[in-house]
C-alpha positions as MATLAB code, in Angstrom:
seq = 'MDAHDQVGEQSTASADSATLRLCQRIKDLRTTRRWTLEQLAATSGVSRSMISQIERQQVNPTFHVAYRIAQALGVSLSELVDDVHDETAIETIRADDPHYHFRHDRSHSLRTLYPMHLEKGVEFYELKLPPSGALQSEPHIAGTREFLTVQKGQVRVIAGNSEAVLSAGDSARYLADLPHSIENAGRGEA';
ca = [
      93.159   74.449   82.099;
      92.221   74.071   85.752;
      91.429   76.770   88.345;
      95.031   76.729   89.638;
      96.355   77.525   86.127;
      93.861   80.382   85.758;
      94.926   81.900   89.089;
      98.575   81.598   88.032;
      97.840   83.343   84.738;
      95.927   86.134   86.513;
      98.815   86.568   88.951;
     101.303   86.733   86.095;
      99.145   89.195   84.159;
      98.748   91.391   87.247;
     102.468   91.268   87.955;
     103.250   92.047   84.301;
     100.903   95.034   84.409;
     102.512   96.347   87.591;
     105.999   95.805   86.167;
     105.154   97.666   82.963;
     103.747  100.518   84.999;
     106.833  100.591   87.245;
     109.214  100.646   84.264;
     107.270  103.415   82.519;
     107.009  105.467   85.721;
     110.791  105.344   86.240;
     111.316  106.655   82.708;
     108.618  109.337   83.131;
     110.057  110.585   86.428;
     113.583  110.647   85.029;
     112.617  112.555   81.884;
     110.372  114.969   83.832;
     113.436  115.865   85.899;
     115.418  116.162   82.655;
     117.948  113.675   83.957;
     120.074  111.567   81.687;
     120.468  107.861   82.293;
     123.973  108.674   83.541;
     122.643  111.154   86.113;
     120.114  108.668   87.495;
     122.785  105.953   87.535;
     125.206  108.182   89.455;
     122.543  109.237   91.948;
     121.050  105.777   92.498;
     124.136  103.587   92.273;
     122.325  101.433   89.681;
     124.192  100.978   86.414;
     123.173  102.978   83.360;
     122.646   99.781   81.364;
     120.347   98.323   84.054;
     118.230  101.502   84.152;
     118.032  101.476   80.358;
     116.891   97.839   80.352;
     114.288   98.621   83.021;
     112.943  101.600   81.088;
     112.741   99.490   77.911;
     110.873   96.845   79.939;
     113.496   94.200   79.196;
     114.109   93.328   82.855;
     112.054   93.322   86.034;
     113.934   95.287   88.724;
     114.503   93.645   92.078;
     113.069   95.244   95.196;
     116.507   96.612   96.091;
     117.129   98.145   92.638;
     113.657   99.720   92.520;
     114.157  101.079   96.042;
     117.491  102.690   95.112;
     115.974  104.265   91.997;
     112.994  105.534   94.027;
     115.359  107.092   96.598;
     117.346  108.790   93.846;
     114.161  110.162   92.290;
     112.893  111.328   95.685;
     109.764  109.158   95.680;
     108.546  106.084   97.554;
     108.223  102.662   95.982;
     104.462  103.155   96.035;
     104.795  106.331   94.042;
     106.633  104.436   91.317;
     103.494  102.393   90.623;
     100.720  104.650   91.945;
      98.975  107.432   90.124;
      98.912  110.746   91.943;
      95.852  110.654   94.186;
      93.616  113.458   95.314;
      92.859  113.156   99.006;
      89.413  111.706   99.667;
      87.527  110.877  102.841;
      88.122  107.161  102.296;
      90.726  105.546  100.109;
      90.574  101.805   99.632;
      93.195   99.386   98.412;
      91.701   96.158   97.137;
      93.610   92.948   97.813;
      93.564   92.023   94.121;
      94.622   95.459   92.774;
      97.722   94.728   90.643;
      99.073   98.258   91.152;
      99.934   97.380   94.735;
     101.520   93.991   94.034;
     105.171   94.863   93.801;
     106.747   91.465   93.344;
     105.699   87.850   93.131;
     108.149   85.028   92.485;
     109.277   81.747   94.011;
     111.194   83.378   96.870;
     108.550   85.860   98.049;
     105.468   87.927   97.303;
     105.407   91.631   98.237;
     102.292   93.827   98.275;
     101.780   97.402   99.427;
      99.091   97.595  102.127;
      99.379  101.283  102.932;
     101.280  103.464  100.436;
     103.420  106.376  101.534;
     101.200  108.981   99.874;
      98.570  108.211  102.521;
     100.919  108.954  105.422;
     104.185  110.736  104.740;
     107.219  108.653  105.504;
     105.425  105.388  106.341;
     104.578  102.434  104.117;
     103.107   99.063  105.050;
     103.688   95.908  103.033;
     102.455   92.352  103.120;
     105.226   89.842  102.548;
     104.471   86.171  101.873;
     107.287   83.647  102.060;
     106.901   80.088  100.793;
     108.931   77.388  102.547;
     112.642   78.322  102.208;
     111.624   81.736  100.768;
     113.496   84.902  101.673;
     113.646   88.622  100.985;
     117.233   89.929  100.998;
     117.749   93.697  101.190;
     120.750   95.941  100.937;
     120.952   98.856  103.400;
     118.352  101.587  102.888;
     118.998  105.267  103.621;
     120.491  106.164  107.015;
     117.957  106.062  109.830;
     115.525  103.687  108.080;
     113.723  101.286  110.409;
     111.436   98.435  109.477;
     108.671   96.911  111.564;
     107.461   93.361  111.124;
     104.508   91.439  112.539;
     104.201   87.758  111.695;
     100.648   86.695  110.837;
     101.374   83.008  110.367;
     104.320   80.665  110.331;
     107.789   81.435  111.574;
     110.383   83.877  110.193;
     114.004   84.723  110.892;
     114.939   88.394  110.730;
     118.594   89.266  110.268;
     119.842   92.874  110.459;
     123.590   93.303  110.355;
     124.961   90.782  112.860;
     121.720   90.482  114.857;
     119.112   87.789  114.391;
     115.671   86.987  115.800;
     113.185   84.190  115.126;
     109.537   85.242  115.268;
     106.330   83.195  115.346;
     102.725   84.119  114.544;
     101.698   87.190  116.566;
     105.291   88.299  117.279;
     106.577   91.699  116.146;
     110.024   93.194  115.675;
     111.624   96.531  114.843;
     115.031   96.430  113.221;
     117.626   98.646  111.598;
     117.104   98.661  107.840;
     120.107  100.876  107.114;
     122.147   97.662  107.472;
     122.065   94.633  105.163;
     118.957   92.745  106.281;
     116.788   89.798  105.380;
     113.535   88.111  106.276;
     113.559   84.321  105.838;
     110.909   81.676  106.253;
     112.159   79.614  109.204;
     109.256   77.147  109.206;
     107.866   74.403  107.015;
     104.738   76.179  105.719;
     104.070   79.587  104.194;
     104.876   82.560  106.420;
];
């Protein structure tokens, strides 16, 4: 086994740990609220069978599904994988902490940089897109806006019928209560 294989296994183990935690947290929050699977399904718009599979750790929810469940439960995505934190003078988030790595697959990698519990109503993520990678999102709640700064490469942002291509150093704000996507528009990782 070479170093690349070991990194891949660590990444998979970290992602598996975060997924297990996410699935368990959804079940814990639902049962704490004394909601049935049907109630969470009706509130979130996610099917009862999908929620059941998530809670039994049979499937890994997509970003969009997890977001809809979080909205229904009245928590942020970060709160689905975070423990409740007491406020301290300094809170650090280590780059390799699996609790903040939300998703990692061939199309994109998503990591929380600044969870909502640190600043109400605002979350920061790091999104990595391999060549041809993309993150597709359904509309979020009314009034949601997303902000994007490109660190390297080139990306195409599409929100509704609007589109912009951004290069390293460029930033954009867009309506996220519309169907939207972020796509790698270059040849290397973005």
